[in-house]
Structures are given as C-alpha cells and as structure tokens.
Short mmCIF file of C-alpha atoms in Angstrom, two decimals:
data_model
loop_
_atom_site.label_atom_id
_atom_site.label_comp_id
_atom_site.label_asym_id
_atom_site.label_seq_id
_atom_site.Cartn_x
_atom_site.Cartn_y
_atom_site.Cartn_z
CA MET A 1 82.51 40.79 68.91
CA LYS A 2 83.83 44.15 68.76
CA MET A 3 82.14 46.55 68.75
CA LYS A 4 83.69 50.91 66.76
CA TRP A 5 82.24 53.86 67.18
CA LYS A 6 83.50 57.56 65.10
CA ALA A 7 83.96 60.10 66.87
CA GLU A 8 81.81 62.75 65.22
CA THR A 9 81.59 66.44 65.74
CA GLN A 10 80.83 67.27 69.15
CA LEU A 11 80.87 66.55 72.88
CA ILE A 12 78.87 64.31 74.27
CA THR A 13 77.03 66.12 77.70
CA TYR A 14 77.86 65.24 80.74
CA ALA A 15 74.31 65.49 81.86
CA PHE A 16 74.50 62.46 79.57
CA ILE A 17 76.50 61.36 81.23
CA ALA A 18 75.57 61.23 84.64
CA ALA A 19 73.10 59.03 82.91
CA LEU A 20 74.82 55.98 82.28
CA THR A 21 75.42 53.08 84.77
CA PHE A 22 78.67 51.27 85.87
CA ALA A 23 79.52 48.07 87.30
CA ALA A 24 82.43 49.85 89.06
CA CYS A 25 86.01 49.09 90.33
CA SER A 26 87.24 48.24 94.34
CA GLU A 27 85.86 48.14 98.10
CA LYS A 28 85.95 50.42 95.93
CA GLU A 29 84.58 49.16 92.91
CA THR A 30 81.96 45.95 94.15
CA THR A 31 79.13 47.78 92.37
CA PRO A 32 78.02 44.59 90.35
CA ALA A 33 77.00 44.36 86.26
CA ASN A 34 74.56 42.37 86.22
CA ASN A 35 72.03 45.18 85.70
CA VAL A 36 73.46 47.13 82.33
CA ASN A 37 71.97 46.62 78.94
CA PRO A 38 74.10 44.81 76.56
CA ASP A 39 72.42 46.63 74.15
CA ALA A 40 71.43 49.64 75.49
CA ALA A 41 75.59 50.50 75.95
CA ASN A 42 75.68 48.81 72.29
CA GLU A 43 73.49 52.69 70.88
CA ARG A 44 75.30 54.93 73.62
CA VAL A 45 78.24 53.95 70.94
CA ALA A 46 77.37 56.57 67.86
CA GLU A 47 76.81 59.15 71.06
CA THR A 48 80.91 59.38 71.90
CA ASN A 49 81.19 62.47 70.22
CA ALA A 50 85.38 63.72 69.98
CA LEU A 51 85.84 67.22 68.26
CA GLY A 52 87.57 67.72 64.65
CA LEU A 53 91.03 66.10 65.48
CA MET A 54 90.04 65.17 68.77
CA SER A 55 89.72 62.31 71.16
CA GLY A 56 87.26 64.43 73.20
CA ASN A 57 86.65 63.76 76.61
CA PRO A 58 85.10 60.78 78.04
CA VAL A 59 86.59 58.73 76.10
CA LEU A 60 85.13 55.73 75.60
CA PRO A 61 81.76 55.03 75.36
CA VAL A 62 80.21 53.07 78.91
CA PRO A 63 81.35 54.76 82.08
CA THR A 64 85.09 52.48 83.29
CA ALA A 65 87.45 53.87 85.82
CA ASP A 66 91.06 52.19 86.82
CA PRO A 67 92.46 52.86 82.67
CA ASP A 68 96.27 51.69 81.60
CA ILE A 69 97.61 51.93 78.38
CA LEU A 70 99.81 50.42 76.80
CA TYR A 71 100.52 51.04 73.03
CA ALA A 72 102.14 47.31 70.83
CA ASN A 73 101.37 46.91 67.05
CA GLY A 74 100.24 50.17 66.00
CA LYS A 75 97.49 51.28 68.06
CA TYR A 76 96.70 51.93 71.83
CA TYR A 77 94.70 49.72 74.12
CA ILE A 78 92.88 50.75 77.02
CA TYR A 79 92.22 48.30 79.80
CA PRO A 80 89.89 49.26 82.69
CA THR A 81 88.32 47.23 85.57
CA ALA A 82 86.16 45.02 85.24
CA THR A 83 82.41 44.99 83.65
CA GLY A 84 80.28 41.73 83.94
CA PRO A 85 78.83 40.07 87.04
CA ASN A 86 80.70 40.43 90.37
CA ALA A 87 83.45 42.56 87.54
CA SER A 88 84.85 40.01 86.76
CA GLN A 89 85.31 40.34 83.06
CA PHE A 90 88.23 42.38 81.52
CA HIS A 91 87.42 44.30 78.11
CA ALA A 92 90.07 46.10 76.25
CA TYR A 93 89.52 48.92 74.25
CA SER A 94 91.77 49.36 70.86
CA SER A 95 92.53 52.74 68.75
CA THR A 96 95.45 53.44 65.86
CA ASP A 97 94.25 57.62 66.56
CA LEU A 98 93.38 58.22 70.46
CA LEU A 99 89.53 59.18 68.66
CA ASN A 100 88.47 56.39 66.93
CA TRP A 101 87.99 52.69 70.31
CA THR A 102 86.72 48.98 69.23
CA ASP A 103 85.83 47.23 72.41
CA GLU A 104 87.91 43.95 71.43
CA GLY A 105 85.12 42.41 73.91
CA ILE A 106 86.35 40.39 76.85
CA VAL A 107 90.20 39.29 76.24
CA LEU A 108 90.15 37.22 80.74
CA ASP A 109 87.38 36.10 83.12
CA LEU A 110 87.79 35.33 86.01
CA ALA A 111 85.13 32.70 86.21
CA ASN A 112 88.10 31.27 83.81
CA VAL A 113 90.90 32.43 87.13
CA SER A 114 90.76 29.51 89.37
CA TRP A 115 91.89 31.00 92.16
CA ALA A 116 89.16 33.86 92.39
CA HIS A 117 85.77 34.81 90.36
CA VAL A 118 84.88 38.00 91.70
CA ASP A 119 85.60 42.18 92.21
CA GLY A 120 88.65 42.25 88.84
CA TRP A 121 89.96 45.66 89.37
CA ALA A 122 92.93 48.09 88.32
CA PRO A 123 94.95 45.31 85.32
CA ALA A 124 98.11 46.33 83.77
CA VAL A 125 99.56 45.47 80.97
CA VAL A 126 102.76 44.24 79.70
CA ALA A 127 104.72 43.20 76.86
CA ARG A 128 107.89 41.92 77.15
CA ASN A 129 109.83 37.93 75.82
CA GLY A 130 107.13 37.81 72.66
CA GLN A 131 104.56 37.69 75.35
CA TYR A 132 101.83 40.18 76.85
CA TYR A 133 101.67 40.31 80.37
CA PHE A 134 98.26 41.49 82.14
CA TYR A 135 98.52 41.84 85.77
CA PHE A 136 95.20 41.84 87.43
CA THR A 137 93.23 42.34 90.98
CA ALA A 138 90.86 39.90 91.66
CA ALA A 139 89.09 39.07 95.48
CA LYS A 140 92.12 41.13 96.72
CA LYS A 141 95.10 39.02 95.92
CA VAL A 142 97.24 40.49 92.43
CA GLY A 143 97.03 37.91 89.74
CA VAL A 144 99.07 37.73 86.20
CA ALA A 145 97.46 36.35 82.91
CA VAL A 146 99.96 35.48 79.51
CA GLY A 147 98.81 35.66 75.65
CA SER A 148 100.13 36.65 72.25
CA SER A 149 98.78 39.64 72.30
CA PRO A 150 97.89 42.80 73.54
CA THR A 151 94.01 41.45 73.01
CA GLY A 152 94.57 38.37 74.97
CA PRO A 153 93.45 35.80 75.06
CA PHE A 154 94.75 36.16 78.55
CA VAL A 155 96.04 32.86 81.33
CA ASP A 156 95.77 32.93 84.05
CA LYS A 157 98.87 31.07 85.88
CA GLY A 158 96.99 28.97 87.68
CA SER A 159 97.40 30.86 90.96
CA ALA A 160 97.44 33.90 92.75
CA LEU A 161 101.23 36.05 91.80
CA ALA A 162 100.96 38.36 95.54
CA THR A 163 98.99 39.23 98.01
CA GLY A 164 101.40 42.14 99.18
CA ASP A 165 101.24 43.12 103.30
CA GLY A 166 98.40 45.78 104.09
CA THR A 167 94.90 44.79 104.28
CA ASP A 168 94.28 46.01 100.66
CA PRO A 169 96.53 44.55 98.19
CA ILE A 170 95.23 45.59 95.51
CA ASP A 171 96.34 48.18 92.01
CA PRO A 172 98.83 46.10 90.45
CA MET A 173 101.64 48.51 88.21
CA VAL A 174 104.63 47.34 86.88
CA PHE A 175 107.30 48.83 85.15
CA VAL A 176 110.25 47.70 83.19
CA ASP A 177 113.46 49.68 84.24
CA THR A 178 116.24 50.18 81.54
CA ASP A 179 118.64 47.93 82.57
CA GLY A 180 115.49 45.52 82.47
CA GLN A 181 115.31 44.83 85.47
CA ALA A 182 111.07 44.73 86.52
CA TYR A 183 109.41 45.48 89.02
CA MET A 184 105.52 45.58 90.35
CA TYR A 185 104.32 48.00 92.73
CA TRP A 186 100.65 48.09 94.01
CA GLY A 187 98.50 48.34 97.33
CA ASN A 188 96.38 50.78 99.50
CA THR A 189 97.77 52.19 102.29
CA THR A 190 100.54 50.17 102.46
CA MET A 191 102.92 50.91 98.82
CA ASN A 192 104.25 46.90 98.48
CA ILE A 193 107.68 47.52 95.45
CA GLN A 194 108.61 43.96 93.91
CA ARG A 195 111.38 43.21 91.39
CA LEU A 196 109.94 40.36 88.81
CA ASN A 197 112.30 37.68 86.89
CA ASN A 198 112.82 37.80 84.52
CA ASP A 199 109.53 34.92 83.01
CA MET A 200 107.96 38.27 84.65
CA ILE A 201 104.91 36.37 86.66
CA SER A 202 107.06 35.43 89.77
CA LEU A 203 108.51 37.69 92.41
CA THR A 204 112.35 37.49 93.25
CA GLY A 205 114.13 39.73 96.22
CA THR A 206 113.02 41.66 99.39
CA ARG A 207 109.66 43.42 99.15
CA GLY A 208 110.19 47.24 100.01
CA HIS A 209 107.77 49.06 101.51
CA ASN A 210 109.10 52.75 101.07
CA LYS A 211 106.12 54.82 100.19
CA PRO A 212 106.13 58.83 100.43
CA SER A 213 103.32 61.61 101.57
CA ASN A 214 100.57 60.64 101.44
CA TYR A 215 100.19 57.64 99.20
CA PHE A 216 97.55 55.72 99.39
CA GLU A 217 96.07 53.19 96.14
CA ALA A 218 97.41 53.10 92.49
CA PRO A 219 100.54 53.85 91.91
CA TYR A 220 102.87 54.41 88.13
CA VAL A 221 105.39 54.55 87.46
CA ILE A 222 107.05 56.61 84.41
CA LYS A 223 111.82 57.00 84.39
CA ARG A 224 112.78 60.16 82.90
CA ASN A 225 116.34 61.49 82.52
CA GLY A 226 117.51 59.30 85.03
CA ILE A 227 114.33 60.60 87.67
CA TYR A 228 111.96 57.84 88.99
CA TYR A 229 108.35 59.52 88.94
CA LEU A 230 106.01 57.77 91.53
CA MET A 231 102.32 59.27 90.30
CA TYR A 232 99.67 57.55 92.64
CA SER A 233 95.88 58.73 93.81
CA ILE A 234 94.66 60.67 97.10
CA ASN A 235 91.15 59.64 98.85
CA HIS A 236 88.96 57.31 98.92
CA PHE A 237 87.94 56.99 94.98
CA GLY A 238 83.81 58.69 96.25
CA ASN A 239 85.78 61.66 97.32
CA ASP A 240 85.05 64.98 94.87
CA ASP A 241 88.79 65.32 95.52
CA TYR A 242 90.16 61.68 94.89
CA HIS A 243 92.85 63.54 92.90
CA VAL A 244 96.69 62.29 91.67
CA GLU A 245 100.00 63.69 93.61
CA TYR A 246 104.25 62.19 92.56
CA ALA A 247 107.03 62.04 93.74
CA THR A 248 110.39 61.32 92.57
CA SER A 249 113.46 58.87 92.88
CA THR A 250 117.45 58.14 91.75
CA ASN A 251 116.17 54.30 92.52
CA PRO A 252 112.95 52.82 91.77
CA MET A 253 112.66 51.20 94.90
CA GLY A 254 112.64 54.72 96.59
CA PRO A 255 112.84 56.98 98.66
CA TRP A 256 110.74 58.62 97.83
CA THR A 257 110.85 62.51 97.90
CA TYR A 258 107.55 63.49 97.47
CA LYS A 259 106.38 67.29 94.83
CA GLY A 260 103.42 68.08 94.40
CA ARG A 261 100.15 67.84 92.42
CA ILE A 262 99.00 66.66 89.97
CA THR A 263 95.26 66.67 89.01
CA SER A 264 92.24 68.43 90.47
CA PRO A 265 88.96 68.53 90.51
CA ARG A 266 87.18 71.40 88.50
CA GLY A 267 84.27 72.97 88.39
CA ALA A 268 81.16 69.91 87.63
CA ILE A 269 84.40 67.24 87.00
CA LYS A 270 84.97 65.64 90.32
CA GLY A 271 87.60 62.19 91.20
CA PRO A 272 90.63 63.24 88.63
CA GLY A 273 92.72 59.59 89.75
CA HIS A 274 93.39 56.76 89.17
CA ASN A 275 96.27 57.24 85.74
CA ALA A 276 98.43 55.64 84.35
CA VAL A 277 100.97 57.48 81.22
CA ILE A 278 102.22 57.18 77.62
CA ARG A 279 104.56 58.52 75.87
CA LYS A 280 103.48 59.35 72.48
CA PRO A 281 105.07 56.72 70.35
CA GLY A 282 107.66 58.73 68.20
CA CYS A 283 108.20 61.75 70.49
CA SER A 284 111.39 61.27 72.67
CA ASP A 285 109.17 64.12 75.23
CA GLU A 286 105.86 63.86 74.84
CA TYR A 287 103.36 62.43 76.68
CA LEU A 288 100.25 61.57 77.87
CA PHE A 289 98.40 60.91 81.00
CA VAL A 290 95.69 58.26 80.98
CA TYR A 291 93.48 58.72 84.48
CA HIS A 292 89.37 58.74 85.92
CA ARG A 293 86.90 61.34 86.05
CA ARG A 294 82.68 61.54 87.18
CA THR A 295 79.99 64.11 86.49
CA SER A 296 77.08 62.06 88.02
CA THR A 297 77.04 61.86 91.85
CA ASN A 298 77.00 57.97 91.97
CA ILE A 299 80.71 57.79 92.80
CA HIS A 300 81.01 54.45 90.94
CA GLN A 301 79.81 56.19 87.48
CA ARG A 302 83.48 57.03 86.18
CA GLN A 303 84.55 57.58 82.76
CA THR A 304 87.76 56.83 81.57
CA ALA A 305 89.75 59.78 80.19
CA ILE A 306 93.02 61.05 78.42
CA ASP A 307 94.76 64.47 78.73
CA ARG A 308 98.03 66.54 77.22
CA MET A 309 101.13 65.75 80.03
CA PHE A 310 103.86 68.12 80.64
CA PHE A 311 107.33 68.90 82.49
CA ASP A 312 108.93 72.48 83.70
CA ALA A 313 112.69 72.73 82.33
CA ALA A 314 113.67 71.76 85.87
CA GLY A 315 112.24 68.13 84.94
CA ASN A 316 108.84 68.95 87.67
CA ILE A 317 105.29 67.62 86.15
CA MET A 318 102.95 70.33 85.30
CA PRO A 319 99.14 70.72 86.73
CA VAL A 320 97.21 68.41 84.34
CA SER A 321 94.71 70.83 82.68
CA ILE A 322 91.73 68.73 82.63
CA THR A 323 89.63 68.97 79.77
CA ASN A 324 86.99 68.39 77.48
CA SER A 325 88.37 68.40 74.43
CA GLY A 326 91.91 65.25 75.59
CA VAL A 327 94.72 65.32 73.08
CA THR A 328 94.58 65.37 69.31
CA GLN A 329 95.13 62.68 66.64
CA SER A 330 98.11 60.67 66.95
CA GLY A 331 98.78 57.51 65.19
CA ALA A 332 101.19 56.94 61.53
CA GLY A 333 102.33 59.54 60.05
CA THR A 334 101.11 62.10 63.18
CA PRO A 335 103.62 64.75 64.43
CA CYS A 336 106.07 65.14 66.82
CA TYR A 337 105.19 69.22 68.84
CA THR A 338 108.56 69.88 70.28
CA SER A 339 108.73 72.34 72.55
CA ASP A 340 109.89 75.97 71.95
CA PRO A 341 109.57 76.58 68.27
CA VAL A 342 109.43 80.27 68.31
CA PRO A 343 112.30 83.32 69.12
CA ASN A 344 111.05 84.43 72.57
CA GLY A 345 110.19 89.04 69.89
CA GLN A 346 107.80 90.91 68.84
CA TYR A 347 106.07 89.95 66.50
CA VAL A 348 102.46 89.96 64.34
CA ILE A 349 100.35 87.27 64.11
CA ARG A 350 99.12 87.26 60.82
CA SER A 351 95.70 84.34 60.01
CA LYS A 352 96.68 81.79 57.27
CA MET A 353 93.48 82.58 56.51
CA ASN A 354 92.69 85.91 53.92
CA THR A 355 90.14 88.24 53.75
CA THR A 356 87.37 87.64 50.76
CA SER A 357 89.83 90.63 48.46
CA GLY A 358 93.15 88.34 49.50
CA ALA A 359 94.89 90.85 52.60
CA GLY A 360 95.80 89.25 54.79
CA LEU A 361 94.50 89.18 58.08
CA TYR A 362 96.26 89.72 62.02
CA VAL A 363 95.60 89.63 65.91
CA ASP A 364 93.82 92.49 66.81
CA ILE A 365 92.72 94.59 69.23
CA ALA A 366 89.80 96.98 68.64
CA GLY A 367 89.78 100.09 68.16
CA CYS A 368 93.88 99.37 70.19
CA ALA A 369 91.74 99.80 73.35
CA VAL A 370 95.01 99.82 76.19
CA ASP A 371 92.36 97.97 79.19
CA ASN A 372 90.86 94.56 79.05
CA ALA A 373 88.77 94.13 75.75
CA ASP A 374 89.01 90.92 72.92
CA VAL A 375 90.32 90.71 69.95
CA ARG A 376 89.86 89.97 66.76
CA THR A 377 91.20 89.46 63.45
CA TRP A 378 91.79 92.63 61.40
CA THR A 379 93.87 93.82 58.29
CA ARG A 380 97.23 95.25 58.99
CA THR A 381 97.50 98.41 60.52
CA ASN A 382 100.71 100.29 61.90
CA CYS A 383 98.82 100.73 65.70
CA ASN A 384 100.32 98.82 68.94
CA GLY A 385 97.45 96.14 69.27
CA GLN A 386 98.95 93.76 67.25
CA LYS A 387 102.15 94.21 67.62
CA TRP A 388 102.83 91.00 70.42
CA ASN A 389 105.98 89.91 72.30
CA LEU A 390 106.43 86.51 72.81
CA THR A 391 108.09 85.56 76.09
CA TYR A 392 109.35 81.18 76.61
CA GLN A 393 108.02 79.58 80.04
CA GLY A 394 110.84 77.14 80.05
CA ASN A 395 107.42 74.58 80.46
CA GLY A 396 106.21 73.56 76.87
CA PHE A 397 104.06 77.18 77.06
CA TYR A 398 104.06 80.92 76.15
CA LYS A 399 102.73 84.09 77.42
CA ILE A 400 101.97 86.54 74.19
CA ILE A 401 102.03 90.28 75.92
CA SER A 402 100.63 92.83 74.25
CA GLU A 403 102.34 96.12 73.16
CA LEU A 404 99.86 98.62 73.91
CA PRO A 405 100.95 100.57 77.31
CA ASN A 406 99.03 98.57 79.41
CA HIS A 407 100.72 95.42 78.66
CA LYS A 408 97.65 92.53 78.39
CA SER A 409 97.88 89.17 78.78
CA LEU A 410 96.25 87.11 75.55
CA ASP A 411 94.39 85.50 78.32
CA LEU A 412 91.41 82.53 78.18
CA ASP A 413 88.20 83.85 79.69
CA ALA A 414 87.28 82.30 82.62
CA CYS A 415 90.03 79.70 82.62
CA GLY A 416 87.15 78.50 79.72
CA ILE A 417 86.71 74.12 79.63
CA ASP A 418 84.49 74.52 77.03
CA ARG A 419 85.08 74.97 72.88
CA GLY A 420 83.53 78.83 72.40
CA ALA A 421 85.00 79.70 74.96
CA ASN A 422 86.19 83.66 74.74
CA ILE A 423 90.30 84.73 73.30
CA HIS A 424 90.45 88.80 75.31
CA VAL A 425 93.79 91.04 76.80
CA TRP A 426 93.19 90.69 80.44
CA ASP A 427 95.52 91.62 83.31
CA VAL A 428 98.84 89.88 83.59
CA PHE A 429 98.15 86.75 86.42
CA ALA A 430 99.99 83.66 86.75
CA ASN A 431 97.72 81.14 85.91
CA ASP A 432 96.76 78.19 82.88
CA CYS A 433 94.56 81.02 81.71
CA GLN A 434 98.12 82.73 79.84
CA LEU A 435 99.37 80.35 78.88
CA TRP A 436 100.13 79.15 75.18
CA ARG A 437 101.56 76.68 73.19
CA ILE A 438 103.32 77.02 70.42
CA GLU A 439 103.80 74.24 67.78
CA ALA A 440 104.42 73.55 64.65
CA ALA A 441 102.23 72.25 61.64
CA GLY A 442 103.77 72.24 59.21
CA ASP A 443 105.10 75.08 55.95
CA GLY A 444 105.81 77.60 58.34
CA TRP A 445 102.28 77.86 60.11
CA TYR A 446 101.37 77.35 64.28
CA ARG A 447 98.80 76.27 66.43
CA ILE A 448 98.75 77.82 69.34
CA MET A 449 97.13 76.16 71.98
CA SER A 450 95.47 76.88 75.17
CA LYS A 451 97.58 74.51 79.19
CA SER A 452 94.21 75.49 80.25
CA SER A 453 91.34 73.36 77.45
CA ASN A 454 93.87 71.49 75.14
CA ASN A 455 92.10 74.44 72.18
CA VAL A 456 93.01 76.27 69.77
CA LEU A 457 93.30 79.88 68.22
CA ASP A 458 90.47 79.64 66.06
CA ILE A 459 88.48 83.09 63.32
CA ALA A 460 84.91 82.36 65.02
CA ASP A 461 83.43 79.96 61.71
CA GLY A 462 86.44 80.44 59.61
CA ASN A 463 85.47 84.15 58.51
CA PRO A 464 87.21 86.18 56.11
CA ALA A 465 85.47 89.11 57.25
CA PRO A 466 88.31 91.40 58.90
CA GLY A 467 86.26 91.82 62.42
CA ALA A 468 86.03 88.59 62.36
CA ASP A 469 85.39 87.20 66.88
CA ILE A 470 89.17 85.44 67.81
CA ARG A 471 88.34 82.33 70.85
CA SER A 472 88.76 79.23 71.52
CA TRP A 473 88.16 75.59 68.98
CA ASN A 474 89.47 72.64 69.13
CA TRP A 475 91.78 71.65 66.67
CA ASN A 476 90.50 70.47 63.41
CA GLY A 477 93.29 71.42 61.29
CA THR A 478 92.10 74.73 59.18
CA ASP A 479 93.20 77.44 58.10
CA ALA A 480 91.03 79.67 61.01
CA GLN A 481 93.54 77.77 63.09
CA LEU A 482 96.52 78.31 61.41
CA TRP A 483 99.13 81.16 62.08
CA ARG A 484 102.43 82.67 61.19
CA PHE A 485 104.45 84.90 63.17
CA GLU A 486 106.05 87.38 61.73
CA ALA A 487 108.15 90.17 61.51
CA PRO A 488 106.09 94.28 63.40
#
C-alpha cells in the first residue's frame, strides 16, 4: 500500500527525529527492523514537513540510509538501504517536485532472491534498454534485478552478479558513459571497477582497483565537461566525521587525482555521507546532492537529505552546505537557475514590496552605520548605506559589499542554518556566511540565496512598514523575498 505525505509549513524538529527507530544498512547496517511498528511509522508521515517551496531536510519521513536517486517519467525516485526483517525489503520513494514523497512500497524483497536473504544494502538503479536495473548488496555480494518500471517489481537474475575483491565487496554504483559503455564501482576499502556488458547483468573485461587517497566506501561517479568525478565516503559510517571526498580522472577506470572534501558535520548534524548526485532534469549545470546524515547518538538512525552541489569556475566541486531547508521545488515547469545573472557593479536593492502608500522599500543599513550592523528595509535615500557593490566570485555566488567607508559585507549571522537567522553587515571574511547566489525569478525580479543555508533574503512577516527586519527564510516565492537591482 502506498503512503503519501504533504510538505507542510516547518521542519520536523531534530529532537523528534532522534527518537525514531531505524533498521540500518551494512555491517555497517545489520540492526534488524522487526520491532518497528508500521502503524507508528505511518503516523509520522504527516509530521515530516518542508518549508514553503523547499524540500526541507530530511526529505523522507522514516529513517533511511545510503540513498540513490533516479529521474524517470516525470518523477524523482530515491532508493535507500533495505528495511524489514534483517534488512531484506527494499523500498522506493517517489516525488514529482522534491517536496512531496510517496512510499511506493517494496520493490525488491530478498525473500525472493535465491542466493541471499539478508543485509540488503545501498542499492543503485539505472535505466537502459527499456528496462530498469536494480543493483544491490546482499550478504556481502552484489546482485542485480530487472524491472519494467522504476518501482519494479524487480526480479533477481538468479545468481550474484559479483563478489569483488577485498573483504567487504559492498555498495555498488553503475555509471553509463557518454559512449554507452557502463561501468560498475563497488567495495569497502578495496575499490572494484569493471565494465558491464550491454545486457547490464553481466561483467566483462579486466577488473581494476585504482582508487584515490582516503577511499573507504560508497563510490559514486558523474561526468562533467569530459572529466570523471569519483565521490566516496570516508570513515566508518558510525563515525561523527563520516563524510564525502572526491577525486577526478580523464578515464572512468582511473587513475584518480585527489581533489578534496565535499561534506562536513555541522552542529548537531553528524556523518553526512554515502551520497548520490543527479543533474536537475532539463538544466545544463544544476546538481542535487543526495546523502544521509544523523542527529541521534544511535548510529543507525540516519536520514536522507538533499542539498545543492556547485562547481567553481575551474570545475572543482565546492563543499556542500549541509542545510535544514534543503532544495527548492523542482518539477515540470520549474526554472533552471543560471549563475552570474547580474553584472558586477553598484546597485540599490529594491524589494518587490512597497509601503502601504506605494513607496519603494530598499535594503538599508540603519542610520548609515559604518560598523557591524543589522540591515532592514527603508524608503529610498541618498545614503551609501543603501548602495551595494556586487562582485561575482566565479563559483555561482556573489559578494555583496556596502559602499559605506568600512565596506562591510552582507552576512548571514553565524552562518545560521535555520530560517529566521539574522542578516547584517559584518567584517569581510572568506566563508559561506558571505556568499550569495542571485537567481532570476521572472519579470526582472531575483531571489538572493545564502550559500550557507539555502535560505533567502526575506522581509520579516511581509511587513510593508519602513524599518522592518531583513532576515533569512525558506523560499516561498512571496513579494517579501523578491528583489530588483537598480542603478544607485
């Protein structure tokens, strides 16, 4: 039976999430789920909330781990590690917009797999040949099952696809190159790489073991501008600093050049790792980063989350900001967001809201204060506290610097992860608190998004009175969140 939930008005609290029970994923994830009360889990569905036109994090209403993501037939599908008795039942979750998710039920049950019945971990799903191929770990072997739709039912091929080399051949991922050749990557500590035949259910050629520095598990490959990016997780999944790093190559089998770190724990959020990546459908260079994380001291209570992933001008993956607001609505008709839509220069920043008498409202530093100070709305003045110098940083983000003598930067107070965090001007630093993405919202209006939180500049409570506080808030598309850049 399918379950569906609607994204409501605010994030679920992490204290509540910490109380949930999860049947986890690998040796790594062997805690059974026999004692999970399905009725209680169903009741939690309505309590998982998104924020306005944002997904919220976590995106799924029950603890899940090791997600893969696929887009097909106008829907996103997330496939996490199996739940049920001895982690034996794989589910799929679907969404048309990233805000509302439907549990499509069991798409593969290890009870129907002849060669393994337990420890179903870390699936990966690929569409090809008019079919869908479901790669999975079971009893520390890699299997493949085939179905005619993204929700299966998937039928196992009847034997393991691979065991791999190394002591822990888990976490399969399949990448199909632009020339049509498919590759499978898998393994904990030892990384296995091998070509797949066109049938997608058998391997061919020599198995490679090229791996980058620090490789531990959960390989994931994408290709961008002719470069292969291999992402992988570091440390045991129960470590608070379980995280993702990456390397690049000009060959899908390596060798790999180590590049750096993508995720880090943030406050109460630990272990952001085991990721997948998808390019937003119809968009040339907009990427979504899907991963699991936890806020509980119980290492098996992990949660699936989605955040944006950006590349800088040199093609490096920028560190992903771990957020509570998640990503904006994405589905049929939603726009693609392009980098650098506003030329560098000096502007006044006008709200789409006006005062009750029709006067314009502008981003303003109260009293033209030259030191660190809050920003607010105010009607138009000639003070330099309303003049802002925009400089594109070559990575999808801008610095927004005041023209006042001390040239303070527009800043998200303490890189606040939650909506409502204060916006002010502060000494200039090279951190995410002071990086802003400007994205066109139509008719000459823009939203101004913090890299640190994925939240946007917002006039508190939609207050039209001059002097209203400007804060960060989840995107909801109201006039209080839309801005225009005008000549000073």
